[in-house]
Amino acid sequence: MRIIRDVEVAKETLLKRLSAESVELPVHVKRRIIETFGQELTADEVVRRIIQNVRANGDAALIEYAEILDGAELKQVEVPGEEIAAAKKEVDEHLLVSLKIAADNIRNFHQRQRDTLPIGRTELGEGVGQILAPLERVGVYAPGGTASYPSTV
């Protein structure tokens, strides 16, 4: 942790945006990038390359990355509704009720948060606050592991 006592230094530090280029990647990550992409790339270059591939090749690119990065052999990326319904029947009713309560609590919290968001300006004139914009569709990469959490399955 860094303690800053000077107000001007604090403003400068807090308002500075670091690029991914300014962070040194660990050796094991650099090695994995070379294994995956066949050459040294920065974090930004990896992200740009993945996004470009997904835009050009859609779900096929996602399926390819799932296999390359996670060793997962997927046939599709979207789980069919029938499969979700069948899996839901196998979950303990108490767990389903708990998950529904948790989802309702999260939804209600963020609804109240959205209704009371502060919008303003800092002393330097930079805008502060949050912008809420609905998205039609999003993609999330959640690395696989040994544990299954409701937030990542």
CSV table of N, CA and C in Angstrom, one decimal:
chain,number,residue,atom,x,y,z
A,1,MET,N,0.9,-1.2,0.0
A,1,MET,CA,0.0,0.0,0.0
A,1,MET,C,0.9,1.2,0.0
A,2,ARG,N,0.5,2.2,-0.7
A,2,ARG,CA,1.2,3.5,-0.8
A,2,ARG,C,0.4,4.6,-0.2
A,3,ILE,N,1.0,5.3,0.8
A,3,ILE,CA,0.4,6.4,1.5
A,3,ILE,C,0.8,7.7,0.9
A,4,ILE,N,-0.1,8.5,0.4
A,4,ILE,CA,0.2,9.8,-0.2
A,4,ILE,C,-0.3,10.9,0.7
A,5,ARG,N,0.5,11.8,1.1
A,5,ARG,CA,0.1,12.9,2.0
A,5,ARG,C,-0.1,14.2,1.2
A,6,ASP,N,0.5,14.3,0.1
A,6,ASP,CA,0.4,15.6,-0.7
A,6,ASP,C,-0.9,15.5,-1.6
A,7,VAL,N,-1.7,16.5,-1.5
A,7,VAL,CA,-3.0,16.5,-2.3
A,7,VAL,C,-2.7,16.5,-3.8
A,8,GLU,N,-1.8,17.3,-4.3
A,8,GLU,CA,-1.5,17.4,-5.7
A,8,GLU,C,-1.0,16.1,-6.2
A,9,VAL,N,-0.1,15.4,-5.5
A,9,VAL,CA,0.4,14.1,-5.9
A,9,VAL,C,-0.7,13.1,-5.9
A,10,ALA,N,-1.6,13.2,-4.9
A,10,ALA,CA,-2.8,12.3,-4.8
A,10,ALA,C,-3.6,12.4,-6.1
A,11,LYS,N,-3.9,13.7,-6.4
A,11,LYS,CA,-4.8,14.0,-7.6
A,11,LYS,C,-4.1,13.4,-8.9
A,12,GLU,N,-2.8,13.7,-9.0
A,12,GLU,CA,-2.1,13.2,-10.2
A,12,GLU,C,-2.1,11.7,-10.2
A,13,THR,N,-1.9,11.0,-9.1
A,13,THR,CA,-1.8,9.6,-9.0
A,13,THR,C,-3.2,8.9,-9.3
A,14,LEU,N,-4.2,9.5,-8.7
A,14,LEU,CA,-5.6,8.9,-8.9
A,14,LEU,C,-6.1,9.1,-10.3
A,15,LEU,N,-5.7,10.2,-10.9
A,15,LEU,CA,-6.3,10.5,-12.2
A,15,LEU,C,-5.5,9.9,-13.4
A,16,LYS,N,-4.3,9.4,-13.1
A,16,LYS,CA,-3.5,8.8,-14.1
A,16,LYS,C,-4.0,7.4,-14.5
A,17,ARG,N,-4.1,7.2,-15.7
A,17,ARG,CA,-4.5,5.8,-16.2
A,17,ARG,C,-3.3,5.1,-16.7
A,18,LEU,N,-3.2,3.9,-16.1
A,18,LEU,CA,-2.1,3.0,-16.6
A,18,LEU,C,-2.6,2.2,-17.7
A,19,SER,N,-1.7,2.0,-18.7
A,19,SER,CA,-2.0,1.1,-19.8
A,19,SER,C,-1.5,-0.3,-19.4
A,20,ALA,N,-2.1,-1.3,-20.1
A,20,ALA,CA,-1.6,-2.6,-19.8
A,20,ALA,C,-0.2,-2.8,-20.2
A,21,GLU,N,0.3,-1.9,-21.1
A,21,GLU,CA,1.7,-2.0,-21.6
A,21,GLU,C,2.7,-1.6,-20.5
A,22,SER,N,2.2,-0.9,-19.5
A,22,SER,CA,3.1,-0.5,-18.4
A,22,SER,C,3.3,-1.5,-17.3
A,23,VAL,N,2.6,-2.6,-17.4
A,23,VAL,CA,2.7,-3.7,-16.5
A,23,VAL,C,3.5,-4.8,-17.1
A,24,GLU,N,4.5,-5.3,-16.3
A,24,GLU,CA,5.4,-6.3,-16.8
A,24,GLU,C,4.7,-7.7,-16.5
A,25,LEU,N,4.5,-8.5,-17.6
A,25,LEU,CA,3.9,-9.8,-17.4
A,25,LEU,C,4.9,-10.8,-16.8
A,26,PRO,N,4.3,-11.6,-15.9
A,26,PRO,CA,5.2,-12.7,-15.4
A,26,PRO,C,5.7,-13.6,-16.4
A,27,VAL,N,6.9,-14.2,-16.2
A,27,VAL,CA,7.5,-15.1,-17.1
A,27,VAL,C,6.6,-16.2,-17.6
A,28,HIS,N,5.9,-16.8,-16.7
A,28,HIS,CA,5.0,-18.0,-17.1
A,28,HIS,C,3.9,-17.5,-18.0
A,29,VAL,N,3.4,-16.3,-17.9
A,29,VAL,CA,2.4,-15.7,-18.8
A,29,VAL,C,3.0,-15.5,-20.1
A,30,LYS,N,4.2,-14.9,-20.2
A,30,LYS,CA,4.9,-14.6,-21.4
A,30,LYS,C,5.1,-16.0,-22.2
A,31,ARG,N,5.5,-17.0,-21.4
A,31,ARG,CA,5.7,-18.3,-22.1
A,31,ARG,C,4.4,-18.9,-22.6
A,32,ARG,N,3.3,-18.7,-21.9
A,32,ARG,CA,2.0,-19.2,-22.4
A,32,ARG,C,1.5,-18.4,-23.6
A,33,ILE,N,1.8,-17.2,-23.7
A,33,ILE,CA,1.5,-16.4,-24.8
A,33,ILE,C,2.2,-16.9,-26.1
A,34,ILE,N,3.5,-17.2,-25.9
A,34,ILE,CA,4.3,-17.7,-27.0
A,34,ILE,C,3.7,-19.0,-27.5
A,35,GLU,N,3.4,-19.9,-26.5
A,35,GLU,CA,2.8,-21.2,-26.8
A,35,GLU,C,1.5,-21.1,-27.6
A,36,THR,N,0.7,-20.1,-27.1
A,36,THR,CA,-0.6,-20.0,-27.7
A,36,THR,C,-0.6,-19.3,-29.1
A,37,PHE,N,0.2,-18.2,-29.2
A,37,PHE,CA,0.1,-17.3,-30.4
A,37,PHE,C,1.4,-17.5,-31.3
A,38,GLY,N,2.3,-18.2,-30.8
A,38,GLY,CA,3.5,-18.5,-31.6
A,38,GLY,C,4.5,-17.3,-31.7
A,39,GLN,N,4.3,-16.3,-30.8
A,39,GLN,CA,5.3,-15.2,-30.8
A,39,GLN,C,5.1,-14.4,-29.5
A,40,GLU,N,6.0,-13.6,-29.2
A,40,GLU,CA,5.9,-12.7,-28.0
A,40,GLU,C,4.9,-11.6,-28.4
A,41,LEU,N,4.0,-11.4,-27.5
A,41,LEU,CA,3.0,-10.3,-27.6
A,41,LEU,C,2.8,-9.6,-26.3
A,42,THR,N,2.4,-8.4,-26.3
A,42,THR,CA,2.0,-7.7,-25.1
A,42,THR,C,0.6,-8.1,-24.7
A,43,ALA,N,0.2,-7.8,-23.5
A,43,ALA,CA,-1.2,-8.1,-23.0
A,43,ALA,C,-2.2,-7.4,-24.0
A,44,ASP,N,-2.0,-6.1,-24.3
A,44,ASP,CA,-2.9,-5.4,-25.2
A,44,ASP,C,-2.9,-6.1,-26.6
A,45,GLU,N,-1.8,-6.6,-27.1
A,45,GLU,CA,-1.8,-7.3,-28.4
A,45,GLU,C,-2.6,-8.6,-28.3
A,46,VAL,N,-2.4,-9.3,-27.2
A,46,VAL,CA,-3.2,-10.5,-27.1
A,46,VAL,C,-4.7,-10.3,-27.1
A,47,VAL,N,-5.1,-9.3,-26.3
A,47,VAL,CA,-6.5,-8.9,-26.2
A,47,VAL,C,-7.0,-8.5,-27.6
A,48,ARG,N,-6.3,-7.6,-28.3
A,48,ARG,CA,-6.7,-7.2,-29.6
A,48,ARG,C,-6.8,-8.3,-30.6
A,49,ARG,N,-5.9,-9.2,-30.5
A,49,ARG,CA,-5.9,-10.4,-31.4
A,49,ARG,C,-7.1,-11.3,-31.2
A,50,ILE,N,-7.4,-11.5,-29.9
A,50,ILE,CA,-8.5,-12.4,-29.5
A,50,ILE,C,-9.8,-11.7,-30.0
A,51,ILE,N,-10.0,-10.4,-29.7
A,51,ILE,CA,-11.2,-9.7,-30.1
A,51,ILE,C,-11.4,-9.7,-31.6
A,52,GLN,N,-10.3,-9.5,-32.3
A,52,GLN,CA,-10.3,-9.5,-33.8
A,52,GLN,C,-10.7,-10.9,-34.3
A,53,ASN,N,-10.2,-11.9,-33.7
A,53,ASN,CA,-10.5,-13.3,-34.1
A,53,ASN,C,-12.0,-13.6,-33.8
A,54,VAL,N,-12.5,-13.2,-32.7
A,54,VAL,CA,-13.9,-13.4,-32.3
A,54,VAL,C,-14.8,-12.7,-33.2
A,55,ARG,N,-14.5,-11.4,-33.5
A,55,ARG,CA,-15.3,-10.6,-34.4
A,55,ARG,C,-15.4,-11.3,-35.8
A,56,ALA,N,-14.2,-11.8,-36.3
A,56,ALA,CA,-14.2,-12.4,-37.6
A,56,ALA,C,-14.8,-13.8,-37.6
A,57,ASN,N,-14.6,-14.6,-36.6
A,57,ASN,CA,-15.0,-16.0,-36.6
A,57,ASN,C,-16.1,-16.4,-35.6
A,58,GLY,N,-16.6,-15.4,-34.8
A,58,GLY,CA,-17.7,-15.7,-33.9
A,58,GLY,C,-17.5,-16.8,-32.9
A,59,ASP,N,-18.5,-17.6,-32.7
A,59,ASP,CA,-18.5,-18.7,-31.8
A,59,ASP,C,-17.4,-19.7,-32.0
A,60,ALA,N,-17.0,-19.9,-33.3
A,60,ALA,CA,-15.9,-20.8,-33.6
A,60,ALA,C,-14.6,-20.4,-33.0
A,61,ALA,N,-14.4,-19.1,-32.9
A,61,ALA,CA,-13.2,-18.6,-32.2
A,61,ALA,C,-13.3,-18.8,-30.7
A,62,LEU,N,-14.4,-18.6,-30.2
A,62,LEU,CA,-14.6,-18.9,-28.7
A,62,LEU,C,-14.4,-20.3,-28.4
A,63,ILE,N,-14.9,-21.2,-29.2
A,63,ILE,CA,-14.7,-22.6,-29.0
A,63,ILE,C,-13.2,-23.0,-29.1
A,64,GLU,N,-12.6,-22.4,-30.1
A,64,GLU,CA,-11.1,-22.7,-30.2
A,64,GLU,C,-10.3,-22.2,-29.0
A,65,TYR,N,-10.6,-21.0,-28.5
A,65,TYR,CA,-9.9,-20.5,-27.3
A,65,TYR,C,-10.3,-21.3,-26.1
A,66,ALA,N,-11.5,-21.8,-26.0
A,66,ALA,CA,-11.8,-22.6,-24.8
A,66,ALA,C,-10.9,-23.9,-24.8
A,67,GLU,N,-10.7,-24.4,-26.0
A,67,GLU,CA,-9.9,-25.6,-26.0
A,67,GLU,C,-8.4,-25.3,-25.8
A,68,ILE,N,-7.9,-24.2,-26.4
A,68,ILE,CA,-6.5,-23.8,-26.3
A,68,ILE,C,-6.2,-23.4,-24.9
A,69,LEU,N,-7.0,-22.5,-24.3
A,69,LEU,CA,-6.7,-21.9,-23.0
A,69,LEU,C,-7.1,-22.8,-21.8
A,70,ASP,N,-8.2,-23.5,-22.0
A,70,ASP,CA,-8.7,-24.3,-20.8
A,70,ASP,C,-8.7,-25.8,-21.1
A,71,GLY,N,-8.5,-26.2,-22.3
A,71,GLY,CA,-8.6,-27.7,-22.6
A,71,GLY,C,-10.0,-28.2,-22.6
A,72,ALA,N,-10.9,-27.3,-22.8
A,72,ALA,CA,-12.4,-27.7,-22.8
A,72,ALA,C,-12.8,-27.9,-24.3
A,73,GLU,N,-13.4,-29.0,-24.5
A,73,GLU,CA,-13.9,-29.3,-25.8
A,73,GLU,C,-15.4,-29.0,-25.9
A,74,LEU,N,-15.7,-27.9,-26.5
A,74,LEU,CA,-17.1,-27.4,-26.5
A,74,LEU,C,-17.6,-27.7,-27.9
A,75,LYS,N,-18.9,-27.9,-28.0
A,75,LYS,CA,-19.6,-28.0,-29.3
A,75,LYS,C,-20.3,-26.7,-29.6
A,76,GLN,N,-20.7,-26.0,-28.6
A,76,GLN,CA,-21.3,-24.7,-28.7
A,76,GLN,C,-21.0,-23.9,-27.5
A,77,VAL,N,-21.3,-22.6,-27.5
A,77,VAL,CA,-21.0,-21.8,-26.4
A,77,VAL,C,-22.3,-21.4,-25.6
A,78,GLU,N,-23.4,-21.5,-26.2
A,78,GLU,CA,-24.7,-21.2,-25.5
A,78,GLU,C,-25.3,-22.5,-25.0
A,79,VAL,N,-25.7,-22.5,-23.8
A,79,VAL,CA,-26.4,-23.7,-23.2
A,79,VAL,C,-27.9,-23.7,-23.7
A,80,PRO,N,-28.3,-24.7,-24.3
A,80,PRO,CA,-29.8,-24.7,-24.7
A,80,PRO,C,-30.7,-24.7,-23.5
A,81,GLY,N,-31.8,-24.0,-23.7
A,81,GLY,CA,-32.8,-23.9,-22.6
A,81,GLY,C,-33.3,-25.2,-22.0
A,82,GLU,N,-33.4,-26.2,-22.9
A,82,GLU,CA,-33.8,-27.6,-22.4
A,82,GLU,C,-32.8,-28.1,-21.5
A,83,GLU,N,-31.5,-27.9,-21.8
A,83,GLU,CA,-30.5,-28.5,-20.9
A,83,GLU,C,-30.5,-27.7,-19.5
A,84,ILE,N,-30.7,-26.4,-19.6
A,84,ILE,CA,-30.8,-25.7,-18.3
A,84,ILE,C,-32.0,-26.2,-17.5
A,85,ALA,N,-33.2,-26.4,-18.1
A,85,ALA,CA,-34.3,-26.8,-17.4
A,85,ALA,C,-34.1,-28.2,-16.8
A,86,ALA,N,-33.5,-29.1,-17.6
A,86,ALA,CA,-33.2,-30.4,-17.1
A,86,ALA,C,-32.2,-30.4,-15.9
A,87,ALA,N,-31.2,-29.5,-16.0
A,87,ALA,CA,-30.2,-29.4,-14.9
A,87,ALA,C,-30.9,-28.8,-13.6
A,88,LYS,N,-31.8,-27.9,-13.8
A,88,LYS,CA,-32.5,-27.2,-12.7
A,88,LYS,C,-33.3,-28.3,-11.9
A,89,LYS,N,-33.9,-29.3,-12.6
A,89,LYS,CA,-34.7,-30.3,-11.9
A,89,LYS,C,-33.8,-31.1,-11.0
A,90,GLU,N,-32.5,-31.2,-11.2
A,90,GLU,CA,-31.6,-32.0,-10.4
A,90,GLU,C,-31.0,-31.2,-9.2
A,91,VAL,N,-31.3,-29.9,-9.1
A,91,VAL,CA,-30.8,-29.1,-8.0
A,91,VAL,C,-31.7,-29.2,-6.9
A,92,ASP,N,-31.2,-29.3,-5.7
A,92,ASP,CA,-32.0,-29.3,-4.4
A,92,ASP,C,-32.9,-28.0,-4.4
A,93,GLU,N,-34.1,-28.2,-4.0
A,93,GLU,CA,-35.1,-27.1,-4.0
A,93,GLU,C,-34.6,-26.0,-3.1
A,94,HIS,N,-34.0,-26.3,-1.9
A,94,HIS,CA,-33.6,-25.3,-1.0
A,94,HIS,C,-32.5,-24.5,-1.6
A,95,LEU,N,-31.6,-25.1,-2.4
A,95,LEU,CA,-30.5,-24.3,-3.1
A,95,LEU,C,-31.1,-23.4,-4.1
A,96,LEU,N,-32.1,-23.9,-4.9
A,96,LEU,CA,-32.8,-23.0,-5.9
A,96,LEU,C,-33.4,-21.8,-5.2
A,97,VAL,N,-34.1,-22.0,-4.1
A,97,VAL,CA,-34.7,-20.9,-3.3
A,97,VAL,C,-33.7,-19.9,-2.9
A,98,SER,N,-32.6,-20.4,-2.4
A,98,SER,CA,-31.5,-19.6,-1.9
A,98,SER,C,-30.9,-18.8,-3.0
A,99,LEU,N,-30.7,-19.4,-4.2
A,99,LEU,CA,-30.2,-18.7,-5.3
A,99,LEU,C,-31.1,-17.6,-5.8
A,100,LYS,N,-32.4,-17.9,-5.8
A,100,LYS,CA,-33.4,-16.9,-6.2
A,100,LYS,C,-33.4,-15.7,-5.3
A,101,ILE,N,-33.3,-16.0,-4.0
A,101,ILE,CA,-33.3,-14.9,-3.0
A,101,ILE,C,-32.0,-14.0,-3.2
A,102,ALA,N,-30.9,-14.7,-3.5
A,102,ALA,CA,-29.6,-14.0,-3.7
A,102,ALA,C,-29.8,-13.1,-5.0
A,103,ALA,N,-30.3,-13.7,-6.0
A,103,ALA,CA,-30.5,-13.0,-7.3
A,103,ALA,C,-31.4,-11.8,-7.1
A,104,ASP,N,-32.5,-12.0,-6.4
A,104,ASP,CA,-33.4,-10.9,-6.1
A,104,ASP,C,-32.7,-9.8,-5.3
A,105,ASN,N,-32.0,-10.2,-4.3
A,105,ASN,CA,-31.2,-9.2,-3.5
A,105,ASN,C,-30.3,-8.4,-4.3
A,106,ILE,N,-29.5,-9.0,-5.2
A,106,ILE,CA,-28.5,-8.4,-6.0
A,106,ILE,C,-29.3,-7.4,-7.0
A,107,ARG,N,-30.3,-7.9,-7.6
A,107,ARG,CA,-31.1,-7.1,-8.5
A,107,ARG,C,-31.7,-5.8,-7.8
A,108,ASN,N,-32.3,-6.0,-6.6
A,108,ASN,CA,-32.8,-4.9,-5.9
A,108,ASN,C,-31.8,-3.9,-5.4
A,109,PHE,N,-30.6,-4.4,-5.0
A,109,PHE,CA,-29.5,-3.5,-4.6
A,109,PHE,C,-29.1,-2.6,-5.7
A,110,HIS,N,-28.9,-3.2,-6.9
A,110,HIS,CA,-28.4,-2.4,-8.0
A,110,HIS,C,-29.5,-1.5,-8.6
A,111,GLN,N,-30.7,-1.9,-8.5
A,111,GLN,CA,-31.8,-1.0,-8.9
A,111,GLN,C,-31.8,0.2,-8.0
A,112,ARG,N,-31.7,0.1,-6.7
A,112,ARG,CA,-31.6,1.2,-5.8
A,112,ARG,C,-30.4,2.0,-6.1
A,113,GLN,N,-29.2,1.3,-6.3
A,113,GLN,CA,-28.0,2.0,-6.6
A,113,GLN,C,-28.1,2.9,-7.9
A,114,ARG,N,-28.8,2.3,-8.9
A,114,ARG,CA,-29.0,3.0,-10.2
A,114,ARG,C,-29.8,4.3,-10.0
A,115,ASP,N,-30.8,4.2,-9.1
A,115,ASP,CA,-31.7,5.3,-8.9
A,115,ASP,C,-31.1,6.4,-8.1
A,116,THR,N,-29.9,6.2,-7.4
A,116,THR,CA,-29.3,7.2,-6.6
A,116,THR,C,-27.9,7.5,-7.0
A,117,LEU,N,-27.5,7.2,-8.2
A,117,LEU,CA,-26.1,7.4,-8.6
A,117,LEU,C,-25.7,8.9,-8.6
A,118,PRO,N,-24.6,9.2,-8.0
A,118,PRO,CA,-24.1,10.6,-8.0
A,118,PRO,C,-23.5,10.9,-9.4
A,119,ILE,N,-23.7,12.0,-9.9
A,119,ILE,CA,-23.1,12.5,-11.1
A,119,ILE,C,-22.5,13.9,-10.8
A,120,GLY,N,-21.3,14.1,-11.1
A,120,GLY,CA,-20.7,15.4,-10.8
A,120,GLY,C,-19.4,15.7,-11.4
A,121,ARG,N,-18.7,16.6,-10.9
A,121,ARG,CA,-17.4,17.0,-11.4
A,121,ARG,C,-16.4,17.1,-10.3
A,122,THR,N,-15.2,16.8,-10.6
A,122,THR,CA,-14.1,17.0,-9.7
A,122,THR,C,-13.6,18.4,-9.7
A,123,GLU,N,-12.7,18.7,-8.9
A,123,GLU,CA,-12.1,20.1,-8.9
A,123,GLU,C,-11.4,20.3,-10.2
A,124,LEU,N,-10.9,19.3,-10.9
A,124,LEU,CA,-10.1,19.4,-12.1
A,124,LEU,C,-11.1,19.4,-13.3
A,125,GLY,N,-12.4,19.3,-13.1
A,125,GLY,CA,-13.3,19.4,-14.2
A,125,GLY,C,-13.6,18.0,-14.8
A,126,GLU,N,-12.9,17.0,-14.4
A,126,GLU,CA,-13.2,15.7,-14.9
A,126,GLU,C,-14.6,15.2,-14.4
A,127,GLY,N,-15.3,14.5,-15.3
A,127,GLY,CA,-16.6,14.0,-14.9
A,127,GLY,C,-16.4,12.8,-14.0
A,128,VAL,N,-17.3,12.6,-13.0
A,128,VAL,CA,-17.3,11.5,-12.1
A,128,VAL,C,-18.7,10.9,-12.1
A,129,GLY,N,-18.8,9.7,-11.8
A,129,GLY,CA,-20.1,9.0,-11.6
A,129,GLY,C,-20.1,7.8,-12.5
A,130,GLN,N,-21.3,7.3,-12.8
A,130,GLN,CA,-21.4,6.1,-13.6
A,130,GLN,C,-22.4,6.3,-14.7
A,131,ILE,N,-22.1,5.6,-15.8
A,131,ILE,CA,-23.1,5.7,-16.9
A,131,ILE,C,-23.6,4.3,-17.1
A,132,LEU,N,-24.9,4.2,-17.0
A,132,LEU,CA,-25.6,2.9,-17.2
A,132,LEU,C,-26.1,2.8,-18.6
A,133,ALA,N,-25.7,1.8,-19.3
A,133,ALA,CA,-26.1,1.6,-20.7
A,133,ALA,C,-26.4,0.1,-20.9
A,134,PRO,N,-27.7,-0.2,-21.3
A,134,PRO,CA,-28.0,-1.6,-21.5
A,134,PRO,C,-27.2,-2.2,-22.7
A,135,LEU,N,-26.8,-3.4,-22.6
A,135,LEU,CA,-26.1,-4.1,-23.6
A,135,LEU,C,-26.9,-5.2,-24.2
A,136,GLU,N,-26.9,-5.3,-25.5
A,136,GLU,CA,-27.7,-6.3,-26.1
A,136,GLU,C,-27.2,-7.7,-25.9
A,137,ARG,N,-25.8,-7.8,-25.9
A,137,ARG,CA,-25.2,-9.1,-25.7
A,137,ARG,C,-23.8,-8.9,-25.2
A,138,VAL,N,-23.3,-9.7,-24.3
A,138,VAL,CA,-21.9,-9.6,-23.8
A,138,VAL,C,-21.3,-11.0,-23.8
A,139,GLY,N,-20.0,-11.0,-23.8
A,139,GLY,CA,-19.2,-12.2,-23.7
A,139,GLY,C,-18.3,-12.1,-22.5
A,140,VAL,N,-18.2,-13.2,-21.7
A,140,VAL,CA,-17.3,-13.2,-20.5
A,140,VAL,C,-16.5,-14.4,-20.6
A,141,TYR,N,-15.2,-14.2,-20.4
A,141,TYR,CA,-14.3,-15.4,-20.2
A,141,TYR,C,-14.1,-15.6,-18.8
A,142,ALA,N,-14.6,-16.8,-18.3
A,142,ALA,CA,-14.4,-17.2,-16.9
A,142,ALA,C,-13.5,-18.4,-16.9
A,143,PRO,N,-12.3,-18.3,-16.5
A,143,PRO,CA,-11.4,-19.5,-16.6
A,143,PRO,C,-12.0,-20.7,-15.8
A,144,GLY,N,-11.9,-21.9,-16.4
A,144,GLY,CA,-12.4,-23.1,-15.7
A,144,GLY,C,-11.4,-23.4,-14.6
A,145,GLY,N,-12.0,-24.1,-13.6
A,145,GLY,CA,-11.2,-24.6,-12.5
A,145,GLY,C,-11.9,-25.8,-11.9
A,146,THR,N,-11.5,-26.2,-10.7
A,146,THR,CA,-12.1,-27.4,-10.1
A,146,THR,C,-13.4,-27.1,-9.4
A,147,ALA,N,-13.6,-25.8,-9.0
A,147,ALA,CA,-14.8,-25.5,-8.3
A,147,ALA,C,-15.9,-24.9,-9.2
A,148,SER,N,-17.2,-25.2,-8.9
A,148,SER,CA,-18.3,-24.7,-9.7
A,148,SER,C,-19.0,-23.7,-8.8
A,149,TYR,N,-19.0,-22.4,-9.2
A,149,TYR,CA,-19.8,-21.4,-8.5
A,149,TYR,C,-21.0,-20.9,-9.3
A,150,PRO,N,-22.1,-20.6,-8.6
A,150,PRO,CA,-23.2,-20.1,-9.4
A,150,PRO,C,-22.9,-18.9,-10.2
A,151,SER,N,-21.9,-18.1,-9.8
A,151,SER,CA,-21.6,-16.9,-10.5
A,151,SER,C,-20.8,-17.2,-11.8
A,152,THR,N,-20.3,-18.4,-11.9
A,152,THR,CA,-19.4,-18.6,-13.1
A,152,THR,C,-19.8,-19.8,-13.9
A,153,VAL,N,-21.0,-20.4,-13.6
A,153,VAL,CA,-21.4,-21.6,-14.4
A,153,VAL,C,-22.6,-21.2,-15.2
